[in-house]
CSV table of C-alpha atoms in Angstrom, one decimal:
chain,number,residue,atom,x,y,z
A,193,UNK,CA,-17.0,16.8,4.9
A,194,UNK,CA,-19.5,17.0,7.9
A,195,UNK,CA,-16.6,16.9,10.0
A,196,UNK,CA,-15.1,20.1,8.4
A,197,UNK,CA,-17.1,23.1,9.7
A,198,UNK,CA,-16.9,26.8,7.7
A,199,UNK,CA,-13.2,28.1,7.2
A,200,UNK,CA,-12.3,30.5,9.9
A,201,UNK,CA,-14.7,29.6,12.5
A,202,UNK,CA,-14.5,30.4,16.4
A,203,UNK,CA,-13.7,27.7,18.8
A,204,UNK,CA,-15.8,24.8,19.8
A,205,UNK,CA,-19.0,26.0,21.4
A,206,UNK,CA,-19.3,25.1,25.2
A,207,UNK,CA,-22.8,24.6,24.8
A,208,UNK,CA,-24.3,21.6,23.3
A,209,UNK,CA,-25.5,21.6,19.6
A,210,UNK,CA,-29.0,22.4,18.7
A,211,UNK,CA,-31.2,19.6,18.8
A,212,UNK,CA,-31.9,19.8,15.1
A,213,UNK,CA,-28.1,19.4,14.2
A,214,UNK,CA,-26.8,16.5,13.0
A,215,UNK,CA,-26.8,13.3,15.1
A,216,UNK,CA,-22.9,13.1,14.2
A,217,UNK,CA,-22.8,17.1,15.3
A,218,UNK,CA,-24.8,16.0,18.7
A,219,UNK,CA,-22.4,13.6,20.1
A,220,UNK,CA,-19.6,15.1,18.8
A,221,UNK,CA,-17.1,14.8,21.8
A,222,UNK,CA,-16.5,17.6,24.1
A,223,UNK,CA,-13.1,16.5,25.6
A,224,UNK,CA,-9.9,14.5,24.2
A,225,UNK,CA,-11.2,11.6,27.0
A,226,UNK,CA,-14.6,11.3,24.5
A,227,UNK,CA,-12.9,10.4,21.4
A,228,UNK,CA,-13.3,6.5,21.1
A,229,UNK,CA,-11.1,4.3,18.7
A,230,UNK,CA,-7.8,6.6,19.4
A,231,UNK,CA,-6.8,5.8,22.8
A,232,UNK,CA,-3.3,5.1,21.5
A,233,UNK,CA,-2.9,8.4,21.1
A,234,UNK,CA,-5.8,10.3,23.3
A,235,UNK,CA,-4.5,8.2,26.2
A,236,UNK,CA,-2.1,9.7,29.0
A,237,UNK,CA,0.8,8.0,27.4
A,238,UNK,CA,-0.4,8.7,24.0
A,239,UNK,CA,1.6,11.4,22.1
A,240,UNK,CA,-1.2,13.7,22.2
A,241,UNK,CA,-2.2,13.0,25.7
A,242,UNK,CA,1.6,13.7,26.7
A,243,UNK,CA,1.5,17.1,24.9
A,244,UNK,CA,-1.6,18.2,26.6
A,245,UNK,CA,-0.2,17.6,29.8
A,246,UNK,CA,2.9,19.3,28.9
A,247,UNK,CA,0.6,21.9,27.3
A,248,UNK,CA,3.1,22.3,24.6
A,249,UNK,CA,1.6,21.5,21.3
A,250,UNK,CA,4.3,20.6,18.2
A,251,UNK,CA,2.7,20.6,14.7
A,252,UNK,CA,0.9,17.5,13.6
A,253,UNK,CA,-0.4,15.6,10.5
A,254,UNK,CA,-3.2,13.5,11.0
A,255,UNK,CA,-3.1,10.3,9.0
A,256,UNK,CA,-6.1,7.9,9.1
A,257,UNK,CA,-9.4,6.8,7.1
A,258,UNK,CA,-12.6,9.1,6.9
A,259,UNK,CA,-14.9,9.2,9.7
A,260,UNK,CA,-11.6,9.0,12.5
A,261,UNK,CA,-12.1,12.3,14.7
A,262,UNK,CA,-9.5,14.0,12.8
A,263,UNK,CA,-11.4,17.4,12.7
A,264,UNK,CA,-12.6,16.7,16.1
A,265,UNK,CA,-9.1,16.1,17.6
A,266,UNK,CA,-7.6,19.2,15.9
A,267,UNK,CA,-10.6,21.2,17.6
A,268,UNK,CA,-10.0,19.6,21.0
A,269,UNK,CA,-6.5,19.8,21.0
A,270,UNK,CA,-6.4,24.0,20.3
A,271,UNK,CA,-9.6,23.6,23.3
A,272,UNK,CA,-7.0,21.7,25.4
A,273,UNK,CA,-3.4,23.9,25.4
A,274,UNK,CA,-5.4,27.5,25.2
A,275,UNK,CA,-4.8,27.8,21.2
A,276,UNK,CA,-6.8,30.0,18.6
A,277,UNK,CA,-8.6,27.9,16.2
A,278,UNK,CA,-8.4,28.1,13.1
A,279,UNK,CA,-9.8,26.0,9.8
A,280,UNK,CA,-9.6,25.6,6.4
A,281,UNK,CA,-9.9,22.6,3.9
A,282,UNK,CA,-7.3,22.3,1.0
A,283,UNK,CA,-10.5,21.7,-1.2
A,284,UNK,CA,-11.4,25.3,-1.1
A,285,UNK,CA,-8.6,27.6,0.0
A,286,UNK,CA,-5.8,29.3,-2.2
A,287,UNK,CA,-2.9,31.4,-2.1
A,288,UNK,CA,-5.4,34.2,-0.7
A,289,UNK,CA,-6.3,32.5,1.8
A,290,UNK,CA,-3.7,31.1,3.8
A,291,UNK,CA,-2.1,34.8,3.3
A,292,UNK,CA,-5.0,36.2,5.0
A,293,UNK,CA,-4.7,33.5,7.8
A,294,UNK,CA,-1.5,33.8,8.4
A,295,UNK,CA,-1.6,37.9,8.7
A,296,UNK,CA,-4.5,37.4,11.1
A,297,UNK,CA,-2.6,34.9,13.0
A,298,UNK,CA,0.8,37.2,13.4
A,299,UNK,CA,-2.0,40.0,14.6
A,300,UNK,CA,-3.2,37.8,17.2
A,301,UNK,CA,0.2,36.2,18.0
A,302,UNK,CA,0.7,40.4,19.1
A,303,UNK,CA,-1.7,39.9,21.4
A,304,UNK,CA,-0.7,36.8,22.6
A,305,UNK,CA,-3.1,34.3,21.4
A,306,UNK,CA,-1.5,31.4,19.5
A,307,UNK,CA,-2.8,30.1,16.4
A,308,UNK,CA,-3.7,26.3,16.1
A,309,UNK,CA,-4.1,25.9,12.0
A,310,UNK,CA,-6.1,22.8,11.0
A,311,UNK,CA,-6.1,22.1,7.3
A,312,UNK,CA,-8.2,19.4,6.4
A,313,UNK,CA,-7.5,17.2,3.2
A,314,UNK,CA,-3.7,19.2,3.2
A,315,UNK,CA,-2.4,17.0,0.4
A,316,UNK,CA,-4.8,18.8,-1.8
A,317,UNK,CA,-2.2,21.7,-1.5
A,318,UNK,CA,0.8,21.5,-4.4
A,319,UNK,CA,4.0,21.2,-3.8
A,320,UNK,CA,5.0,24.9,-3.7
A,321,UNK,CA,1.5,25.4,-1.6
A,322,UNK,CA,3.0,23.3,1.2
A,323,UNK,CA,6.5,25.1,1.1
A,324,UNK,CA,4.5,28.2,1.9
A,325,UNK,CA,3.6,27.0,5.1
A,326,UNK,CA,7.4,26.4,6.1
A,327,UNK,CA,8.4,30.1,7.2
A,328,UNK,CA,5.0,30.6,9.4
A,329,UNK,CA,5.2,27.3,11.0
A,330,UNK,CA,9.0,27.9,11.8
A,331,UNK,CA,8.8,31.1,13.5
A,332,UNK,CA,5.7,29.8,15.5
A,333,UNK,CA,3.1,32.1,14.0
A,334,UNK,CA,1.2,28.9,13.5
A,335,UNK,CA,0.7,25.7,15.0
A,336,UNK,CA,0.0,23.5,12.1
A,337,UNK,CA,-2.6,20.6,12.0
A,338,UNK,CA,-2.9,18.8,8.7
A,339,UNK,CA,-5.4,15.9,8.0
A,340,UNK,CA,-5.3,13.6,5.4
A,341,UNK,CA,-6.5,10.5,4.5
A,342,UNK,CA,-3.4,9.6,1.8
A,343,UNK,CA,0.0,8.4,2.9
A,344,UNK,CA,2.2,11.6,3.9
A,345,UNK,CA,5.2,9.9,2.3
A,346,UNK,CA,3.8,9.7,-1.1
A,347,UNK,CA,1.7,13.5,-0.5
A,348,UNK,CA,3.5,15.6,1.6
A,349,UNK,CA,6.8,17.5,1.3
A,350,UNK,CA,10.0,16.3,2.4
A,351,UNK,CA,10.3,19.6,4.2
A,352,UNK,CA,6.9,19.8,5.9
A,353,UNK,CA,7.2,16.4,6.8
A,354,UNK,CA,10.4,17.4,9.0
A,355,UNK,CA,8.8,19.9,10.7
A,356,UNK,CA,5.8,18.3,11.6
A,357,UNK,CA,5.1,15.2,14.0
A,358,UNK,CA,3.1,12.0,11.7
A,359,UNK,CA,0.4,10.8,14.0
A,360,UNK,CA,-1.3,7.8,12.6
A,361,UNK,CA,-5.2,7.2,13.7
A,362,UNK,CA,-6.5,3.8,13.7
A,363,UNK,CA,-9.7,2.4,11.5
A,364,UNK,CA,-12.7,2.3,14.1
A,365,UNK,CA,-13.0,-1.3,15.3
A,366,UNK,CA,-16.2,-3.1,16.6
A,367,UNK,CA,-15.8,-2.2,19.6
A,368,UNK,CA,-15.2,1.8,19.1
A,369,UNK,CA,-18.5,1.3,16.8
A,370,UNK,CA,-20.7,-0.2,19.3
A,371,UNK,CA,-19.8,2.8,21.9
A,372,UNK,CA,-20.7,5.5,19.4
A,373,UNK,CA,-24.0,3.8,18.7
A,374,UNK,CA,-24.7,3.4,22.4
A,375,UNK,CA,-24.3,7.0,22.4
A,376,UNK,CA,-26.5,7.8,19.9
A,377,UNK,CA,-28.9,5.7,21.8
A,378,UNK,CA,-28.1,7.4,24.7
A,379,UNK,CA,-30.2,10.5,22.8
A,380,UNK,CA,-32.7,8.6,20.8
A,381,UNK,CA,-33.4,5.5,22.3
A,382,UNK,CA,-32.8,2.0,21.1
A,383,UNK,CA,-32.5,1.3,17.6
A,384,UNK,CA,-34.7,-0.6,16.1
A,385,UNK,CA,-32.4,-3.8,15.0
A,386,UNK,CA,-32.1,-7.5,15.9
A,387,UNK,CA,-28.5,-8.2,17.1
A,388,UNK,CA,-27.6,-10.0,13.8
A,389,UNK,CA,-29.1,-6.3,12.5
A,390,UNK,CA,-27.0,-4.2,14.6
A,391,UNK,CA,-23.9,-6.2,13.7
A,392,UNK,CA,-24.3,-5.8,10.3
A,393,UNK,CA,-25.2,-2.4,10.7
A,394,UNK,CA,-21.5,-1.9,12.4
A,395,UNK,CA,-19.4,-4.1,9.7
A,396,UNK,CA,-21.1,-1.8,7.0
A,397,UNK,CA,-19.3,1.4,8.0
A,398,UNK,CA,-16.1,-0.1,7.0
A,399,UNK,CA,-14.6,1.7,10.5
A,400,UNK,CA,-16.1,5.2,9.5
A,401,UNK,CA,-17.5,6.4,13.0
A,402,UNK,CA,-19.3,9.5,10.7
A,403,UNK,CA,-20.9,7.1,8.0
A,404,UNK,CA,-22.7,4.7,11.2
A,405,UNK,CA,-23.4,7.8,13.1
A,406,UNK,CA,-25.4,9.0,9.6
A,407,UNK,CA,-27.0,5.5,8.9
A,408,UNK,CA,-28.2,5.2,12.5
A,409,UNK,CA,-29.7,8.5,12.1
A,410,UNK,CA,-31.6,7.0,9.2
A,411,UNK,CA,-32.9,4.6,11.1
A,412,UNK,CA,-34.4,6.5,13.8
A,413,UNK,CA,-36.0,9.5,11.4
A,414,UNK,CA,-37.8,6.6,9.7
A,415,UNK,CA,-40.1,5.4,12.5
A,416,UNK,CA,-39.9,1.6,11.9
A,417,UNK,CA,-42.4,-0.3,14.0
A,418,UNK,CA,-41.0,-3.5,14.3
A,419,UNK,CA,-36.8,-4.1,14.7
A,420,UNK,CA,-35.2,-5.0,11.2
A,421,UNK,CA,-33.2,-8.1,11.1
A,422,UNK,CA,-29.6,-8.3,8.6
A,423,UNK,CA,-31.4,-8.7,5.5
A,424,UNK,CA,-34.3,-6.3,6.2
A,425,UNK,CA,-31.2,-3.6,7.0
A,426,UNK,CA,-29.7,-4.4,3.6
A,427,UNK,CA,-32.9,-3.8,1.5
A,428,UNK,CA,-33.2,-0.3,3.9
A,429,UNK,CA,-29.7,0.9,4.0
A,430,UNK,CA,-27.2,1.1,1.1
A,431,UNK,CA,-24.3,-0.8,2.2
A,432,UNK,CA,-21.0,1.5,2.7
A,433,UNK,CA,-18.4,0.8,-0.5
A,434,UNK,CA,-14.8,-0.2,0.7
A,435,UNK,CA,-12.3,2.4,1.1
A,436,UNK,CA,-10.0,1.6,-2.3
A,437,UNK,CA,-8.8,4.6,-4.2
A,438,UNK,CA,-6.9,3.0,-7.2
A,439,UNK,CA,-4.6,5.2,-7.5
A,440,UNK,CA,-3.8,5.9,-3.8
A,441,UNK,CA,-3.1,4.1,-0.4
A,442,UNK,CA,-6.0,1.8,-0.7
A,443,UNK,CA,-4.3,0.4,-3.7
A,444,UNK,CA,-0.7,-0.1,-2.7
A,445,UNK,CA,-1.9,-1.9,0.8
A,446,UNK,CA,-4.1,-4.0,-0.9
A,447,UNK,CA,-2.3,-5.2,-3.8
A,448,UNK,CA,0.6,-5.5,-1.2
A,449,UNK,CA,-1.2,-7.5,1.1
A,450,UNK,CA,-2.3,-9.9,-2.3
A,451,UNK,CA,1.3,-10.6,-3.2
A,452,UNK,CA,2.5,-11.0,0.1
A,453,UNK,CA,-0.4,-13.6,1.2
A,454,UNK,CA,0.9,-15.8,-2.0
A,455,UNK,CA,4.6,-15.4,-0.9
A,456,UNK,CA,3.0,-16.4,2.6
A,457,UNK,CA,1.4,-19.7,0.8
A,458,UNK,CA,-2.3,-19.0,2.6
A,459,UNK,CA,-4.5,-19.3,-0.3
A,460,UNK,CA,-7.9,-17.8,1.7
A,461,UNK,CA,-6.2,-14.6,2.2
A,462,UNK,CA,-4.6,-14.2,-0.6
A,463,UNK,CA,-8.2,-15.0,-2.4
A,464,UNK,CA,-10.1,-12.2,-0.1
A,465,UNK,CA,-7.5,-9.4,-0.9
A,466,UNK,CA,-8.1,-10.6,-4.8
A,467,UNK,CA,-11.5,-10.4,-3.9
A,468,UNK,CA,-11.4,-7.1,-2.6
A,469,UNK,CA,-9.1,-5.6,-5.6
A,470,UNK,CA,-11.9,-6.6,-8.1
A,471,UNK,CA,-15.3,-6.0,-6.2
A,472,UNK,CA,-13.8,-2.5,-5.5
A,473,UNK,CA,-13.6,-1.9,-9.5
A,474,UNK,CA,-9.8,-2.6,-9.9
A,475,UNK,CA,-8.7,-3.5,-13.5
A,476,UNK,CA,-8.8,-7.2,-14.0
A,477,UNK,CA,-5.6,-7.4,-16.0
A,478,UNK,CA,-3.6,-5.2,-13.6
A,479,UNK,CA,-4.7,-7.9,-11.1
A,480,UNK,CA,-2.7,-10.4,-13.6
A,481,UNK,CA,0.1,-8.1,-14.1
A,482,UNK,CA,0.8,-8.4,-10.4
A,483,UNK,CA,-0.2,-12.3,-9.9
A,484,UNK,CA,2.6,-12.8,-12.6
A,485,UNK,CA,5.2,-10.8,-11.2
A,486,UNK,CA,4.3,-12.9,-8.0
A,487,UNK,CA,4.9,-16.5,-10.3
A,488,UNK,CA,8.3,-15.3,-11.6
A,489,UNK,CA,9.7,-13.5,-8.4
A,490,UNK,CA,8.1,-15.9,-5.5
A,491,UNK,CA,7.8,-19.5,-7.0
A,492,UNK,CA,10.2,-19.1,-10.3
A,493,UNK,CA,11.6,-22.7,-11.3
A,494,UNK,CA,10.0,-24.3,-7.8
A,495,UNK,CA,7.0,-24.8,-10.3
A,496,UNK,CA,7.7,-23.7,-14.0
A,497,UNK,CA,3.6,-24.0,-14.6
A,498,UNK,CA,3.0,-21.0,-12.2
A,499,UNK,CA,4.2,-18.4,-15.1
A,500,UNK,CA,2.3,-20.2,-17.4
A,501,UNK,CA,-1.1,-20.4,-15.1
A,502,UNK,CA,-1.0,-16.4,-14.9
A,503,UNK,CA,-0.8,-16.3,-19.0
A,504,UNK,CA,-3.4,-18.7,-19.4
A,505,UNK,CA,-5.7,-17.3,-17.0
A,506,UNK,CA,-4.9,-13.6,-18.6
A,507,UNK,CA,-6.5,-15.1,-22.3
A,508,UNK,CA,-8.9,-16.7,-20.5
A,509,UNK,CA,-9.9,-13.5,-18.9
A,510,UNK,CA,-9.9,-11.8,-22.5
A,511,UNK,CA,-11.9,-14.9,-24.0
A,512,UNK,CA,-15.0,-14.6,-21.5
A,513,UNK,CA,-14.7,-11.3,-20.1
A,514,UNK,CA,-16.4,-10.2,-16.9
A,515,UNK,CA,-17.2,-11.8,-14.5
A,516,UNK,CA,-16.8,-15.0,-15.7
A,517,UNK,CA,-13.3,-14.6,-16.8
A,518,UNK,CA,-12.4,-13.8,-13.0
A,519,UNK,CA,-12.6,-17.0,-11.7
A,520,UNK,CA,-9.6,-17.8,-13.9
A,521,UNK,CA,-8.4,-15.3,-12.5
A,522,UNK,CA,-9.0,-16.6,-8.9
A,523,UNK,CA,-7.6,-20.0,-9.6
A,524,UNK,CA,-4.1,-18.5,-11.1
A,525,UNK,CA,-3.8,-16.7,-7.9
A,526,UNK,CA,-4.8,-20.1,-5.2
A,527,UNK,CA,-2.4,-21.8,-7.8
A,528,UNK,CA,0.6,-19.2,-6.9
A,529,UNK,CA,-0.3,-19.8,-3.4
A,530,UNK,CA,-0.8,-23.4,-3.2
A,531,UNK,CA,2.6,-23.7,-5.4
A,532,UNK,CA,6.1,-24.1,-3.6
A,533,UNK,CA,8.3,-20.9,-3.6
A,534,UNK,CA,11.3,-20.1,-4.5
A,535,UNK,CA,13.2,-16.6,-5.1
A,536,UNK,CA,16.2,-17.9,-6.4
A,537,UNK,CA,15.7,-16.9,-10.0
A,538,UNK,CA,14.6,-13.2,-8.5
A,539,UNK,CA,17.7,-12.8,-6.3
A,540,UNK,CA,20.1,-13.9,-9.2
A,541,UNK,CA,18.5,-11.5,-11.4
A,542,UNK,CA,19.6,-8.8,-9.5
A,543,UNK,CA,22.6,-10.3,-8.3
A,544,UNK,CA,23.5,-10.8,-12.4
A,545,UNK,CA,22.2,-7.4,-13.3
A,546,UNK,CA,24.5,-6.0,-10.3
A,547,UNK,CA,27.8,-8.0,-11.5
A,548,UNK,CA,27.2,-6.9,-15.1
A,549,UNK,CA,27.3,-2.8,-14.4
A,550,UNK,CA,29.8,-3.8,-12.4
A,551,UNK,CA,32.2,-5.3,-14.4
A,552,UNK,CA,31.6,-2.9,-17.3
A,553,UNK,CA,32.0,-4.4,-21.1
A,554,UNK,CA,34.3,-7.1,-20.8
A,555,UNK,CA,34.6,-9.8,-24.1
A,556,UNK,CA,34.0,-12.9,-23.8
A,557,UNK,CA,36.6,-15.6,-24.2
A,558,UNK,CA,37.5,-16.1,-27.7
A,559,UNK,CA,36.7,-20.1,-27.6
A,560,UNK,CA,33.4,-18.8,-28.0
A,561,UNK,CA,33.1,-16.1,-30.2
A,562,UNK,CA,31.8,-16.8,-33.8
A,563,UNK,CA,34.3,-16.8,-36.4
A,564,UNK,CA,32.3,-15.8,-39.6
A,565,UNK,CA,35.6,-14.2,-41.4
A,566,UNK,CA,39.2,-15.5,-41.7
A,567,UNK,CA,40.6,-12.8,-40.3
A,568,UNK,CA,38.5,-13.7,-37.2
A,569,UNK,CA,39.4,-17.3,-37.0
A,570,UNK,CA,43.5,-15.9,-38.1
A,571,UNK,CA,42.7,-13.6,-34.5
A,572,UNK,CA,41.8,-17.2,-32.6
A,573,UNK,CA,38.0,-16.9,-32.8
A,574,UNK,CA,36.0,-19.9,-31.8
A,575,UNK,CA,39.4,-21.8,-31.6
A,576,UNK,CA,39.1,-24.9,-29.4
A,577,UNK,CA,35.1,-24.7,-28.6
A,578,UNK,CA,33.8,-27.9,-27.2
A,579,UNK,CA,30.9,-28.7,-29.5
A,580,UNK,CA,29.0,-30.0,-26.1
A,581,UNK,CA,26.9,-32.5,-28.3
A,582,UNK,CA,29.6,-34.1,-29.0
A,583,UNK,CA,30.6,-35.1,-25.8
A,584,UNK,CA,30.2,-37.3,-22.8
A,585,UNK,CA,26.2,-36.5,-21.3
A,586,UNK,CA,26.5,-33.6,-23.8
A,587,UNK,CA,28.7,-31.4,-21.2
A,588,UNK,CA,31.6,-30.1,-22.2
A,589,UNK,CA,32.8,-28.1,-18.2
A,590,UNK,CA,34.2,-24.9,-20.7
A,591,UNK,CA,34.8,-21.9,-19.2
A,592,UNK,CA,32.5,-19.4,-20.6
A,593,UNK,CA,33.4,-16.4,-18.6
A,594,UNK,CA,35.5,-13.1,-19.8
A,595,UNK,CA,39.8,-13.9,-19.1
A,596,UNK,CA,39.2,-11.0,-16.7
A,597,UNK,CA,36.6,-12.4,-14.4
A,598,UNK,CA,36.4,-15.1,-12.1
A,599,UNK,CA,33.3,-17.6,-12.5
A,600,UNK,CA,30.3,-16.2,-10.1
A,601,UNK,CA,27.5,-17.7,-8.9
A,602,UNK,CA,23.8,-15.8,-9.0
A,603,UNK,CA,21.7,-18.8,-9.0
A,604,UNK,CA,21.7,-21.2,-6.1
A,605,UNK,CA,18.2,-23.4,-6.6
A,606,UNK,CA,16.4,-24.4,-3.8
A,607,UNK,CA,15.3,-28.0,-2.4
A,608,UNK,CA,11.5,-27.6,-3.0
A,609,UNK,CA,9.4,-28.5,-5.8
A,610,UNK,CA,10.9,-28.8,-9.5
A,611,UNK,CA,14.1,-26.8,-8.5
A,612,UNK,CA,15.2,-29.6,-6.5
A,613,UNK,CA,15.6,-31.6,-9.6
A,614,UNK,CA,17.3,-28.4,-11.3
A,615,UNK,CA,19.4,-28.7,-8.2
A,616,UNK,CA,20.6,-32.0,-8.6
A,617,UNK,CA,21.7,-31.5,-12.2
A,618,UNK,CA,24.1,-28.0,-11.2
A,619,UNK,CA,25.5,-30.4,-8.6
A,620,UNK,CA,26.3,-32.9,-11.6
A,621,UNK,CA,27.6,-30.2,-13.7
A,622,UNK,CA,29.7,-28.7,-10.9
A,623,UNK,CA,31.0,-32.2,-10.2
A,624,UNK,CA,32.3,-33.2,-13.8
A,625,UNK,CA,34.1,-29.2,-14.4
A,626,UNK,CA,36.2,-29.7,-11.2
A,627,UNK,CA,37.2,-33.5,-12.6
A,628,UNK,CA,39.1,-33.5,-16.3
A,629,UNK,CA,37.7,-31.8,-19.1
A,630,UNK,CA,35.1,-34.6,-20.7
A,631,UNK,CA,36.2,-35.8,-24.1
A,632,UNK,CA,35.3,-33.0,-26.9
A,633,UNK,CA,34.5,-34.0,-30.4
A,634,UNK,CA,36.5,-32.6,-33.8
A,635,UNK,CA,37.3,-29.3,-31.5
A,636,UNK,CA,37.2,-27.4,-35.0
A,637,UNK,CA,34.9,-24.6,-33.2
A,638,UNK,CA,31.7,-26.1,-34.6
A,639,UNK,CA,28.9,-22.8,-33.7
C-alpha cells in the first residue's frame, strides 16, 4: 500500500518529497496533467477533467489494477476543486473510525471546508459498512472517493453504487511505462539496461506503474557497472506474478476470455488464456470443468468427439498429474477450438426447459404409455403404438406429443461438421410424417 499514506493526513505537500523518500514518493505527480496512463479521464474531456473545470466534484469509485494512480488522483482531485482531504484504507478502519471522520467532517463542513473522503480498498467494508456511508454522502458532508481493485458490481452496494459515479482506470501500457521510467531517470540518471533489458524490465510490471517505479529503484541503489541485458535482469530482479485472484475479477475475465477464444475458433488465444489460468495456480480440473461446458454449449453435435476429448483429457490429467497431465489438457482445449461449432443443442436446451415450465404437467398421449395392468390397457394404454422396428426404415411418423400441445421445435441442427448429417436425417424424418403414416407392424402396443 505505498500508495496509501497514514489515515487522516493533511493535504498533499507543496513541496517536493525528501530526497530519501521513495523513488515512487519522488515523482509522485503534482497536478492531474502528470498522471500518465489515464488521459481518458485526466484529459479536458475526461469525466474528471470536466469536473475540475466545473469545480464541482460528484462522488467517485475508482476501479482499476494496482499501481494505477488511484490514491494519487483522489489526492489531486481534493488539491484541484479546494476539498479537505481525507484518507483511510478499508484494511484498517472500523465502525470508530468512519464515525470520528464523519463528525470531523460536519465540524469542518461548519466552517466551510468540504470534505473529500478517499477510502482505499472500500470493498473491504461489509455490506452494512457501506450503507453507513449513504446518509453522509447524501447530505454532502462528504465527498466520497472509493478505490478498488475488484469489480464494483460483484463488491459494492446496489445503493452506493447509485450514488456514486464508476470511473474505470486503465492497466498502464508501454507507453505510460516508458514515461515514468524516463522520469525516474530524469532524477537518477540512466538505468543501467540494454534496450532488450529495459523492455523486459517494462513487460515485467504487468501495467503496475508502483511495482516498475520500485524495481527501477532497485536497479539504481545497486551500483551495477556495466548495463544488464534481459536475461542478466531476470537473474537480478524477480519477475512480477500476473494479476489473477481466483476468486475475483482476474478469474471471471480470464476464464471468459478462454471460452470465448474457443467459441471464436482461434486456437493461439484460446491456448494463452489456458496458459495463463494454470501458470497463475488455477485448479487444473476447474480448467476442464469449463473446457467441457465449452464442448457441449459451443460445438455440441457439430463434433460429438469434442465432449469426449474434455473427458479423456480429465483421466488423463488424473493418470499423470502435474505438469504433464496439462498438455492433455492443452490439446482438449485447441481441439474445442479447431472443432466446428454449433449451439443448437444449447439453445434447445433452454428453449425445451422453457416450453416444459411452461406447459405445466401435461400426460403424454396414451399410444404411448405402458400398459403393465388390464385395467390400464381396458383405459386405452399403449393402444395403437407403432412398434417403429417394425416398420418401413424403422420410422413410424407417431405423434408423441401431449393431446393438449402442438408439436414444437427446440432443435434446428446446423450445416457444419457432423450435424449436417444429423440435418439431413430430421429433413427425412420431417418428410415421411407430413406423407401417410408408414406401414406399422402387429399394432398390439408392443413396449
Amino acid at each position: 500500500m505505498a500508495d496509501l499514506f497514514a489515515a487522516f493526513d493533511p493535504p498533499l505537500p507543496a513541496e517536493p518529497s525528501p530526497a530519501d523518500a521513495p523513488l515512487a514518493d519522488r515523482l509522485r505527480p503534482r497536478q492531474l496533467a502528470d498522471v500518465v496512463g489515464q488521459e481518458h479521464l485526466t484529459g479536458a474531456d475526461g469525466a474528471i477533467g470536466r469536473m475540475v473545470a466545473a469545480r464541482r466534484l460528484s462522488s467517485l469509485i475508482l476501479w482499476g489494477p494496482p499501481g494505477t494512480g488511484k490514491t494519487t488522483i483522489a489526492r489531486l482531485l481534493a488539491d484541484a476543486v479546494g476539498l479537505r482531504f481525507v484518507a483511510i484504507s478499508a484494511v484498517f478502519s472500523g465502525v470508530a473510525d468512519l464515525k470520528r471522520v464523519f463528525a470531523e467532517a460536519r465540524e469542518h463542513g461548519r466552517a466551510g471546508a468540504k470534505t473529500l473522503l478517499f477510502v482505499d480498498e472500500i470493498h473491504r467494508f461489509n455490506r452494512a459498512q457501506q450503507d453507513g456511508f449513504l446518509p453522509f454522502v447524501e447530505d454532502g458532508t462528504v465527498t466520497l472517493v472509493g478505490a478498488t481493485t475488484e469489480n464494483p458490481s460483484f463488491e459494492l452496494n446496489a445503493a452506493l453504487l447509485s450514488r456514486a459515479q464508476v470511473l474505470v482506470l486503465r492497466r498502464l501500457d508501454h507507453a505510460a511505462l516508458e514515461r515514468l521510467l524516463a522520469r525516474a531517470e530524469g532524477l537518477s540518471g540512466p538505468l543501467p539496461l540494454d534496450r532488450q533489458a529495459r523492455d523486459a524490465l517494462i513487460a515485467s510490471a504487468d501495467g503496475d506503474g508502483r511495482f516498475l517505479l520500485n524495481q527501477a529503484e532497485t536497479l539504481f541503489a545497486a551500483g551495477l557497472a556495466a548495463p544488464l541485458d534481459a536475461r542478466a535482469l531476470g537473474e537480478f530482479l524477480q519477475r512480477r506474478v500476473a494479476v489473477y485472484d481466483k476468486d475475483r475479477e482476474g478469474h471471471y475475465g480470464i476464464i471468459s476470455a478462454l471460452h470465448k477464444s474457443i467459441r471464436g475458433s482461434d486456437p493461439q488465444a484460446a491456448l494463452y488464456y489456458l496458459a495463463r489460468m494454470l501458470t497463475a495456480g488455477e485448479e487444473p480440473l476447474y480448467v476442464l470443468r469449463r473446457l467441457t461446458r465449452a464442448a457441449v454449449e459451443d460445438i455440441g453435435l457439430a463434433d460429438p468427439q469434442a465432449l469426449l476429448q474434455c473427458i479423456a483429457a480429465k483421466d488423463a490429467y488424473d493418470f499423470l498429474g502435474s505438469p504433464e497431465g496439462e498438455l492433455a489438457i492443452a490439446q482438449a482445449c485447441v481441439y474445442l477450438a479447431t472443432a466446428p461449432k454449433s449451439n443448437a443443442v444449447y439453445a434447445a436446451q433452454k428453449a425445451a426447459w422453457a416450453s416444459a415450465k411452461a406447459n405445466g404437467s401435461l400426460s403424454p398421449p396414451k399410444h404411448i404409455l405402458g400398459a403393465p395392468t388390464k385395467l390400464m390397457r381396458d383405459l386405452g394404454y399403449g393402444k395403437g403404438y407403432a412398434y417403429d422396428h417394425d416398420t418401413d426404415g424403422a420410422f413410424s411418423g407417431a405423434d408423441y406429443w401431449p393431446d393438449e400441445m402442438e408439436p414444437q421445435t427446440y432443435y434446428e441442427p446446423t450445416d457444419r461438421g457432423f450435424e449436417k448429417r444429423v440435418a439431413e436425417r430430421m429433413a427425412w424424418w420431417n418428410e415421411r410424417r407430413s406423407s401417410p403414416s408408414p406401414r406399422a407392424g402387429d399394432g398390439q402396443g408392443r413396449q
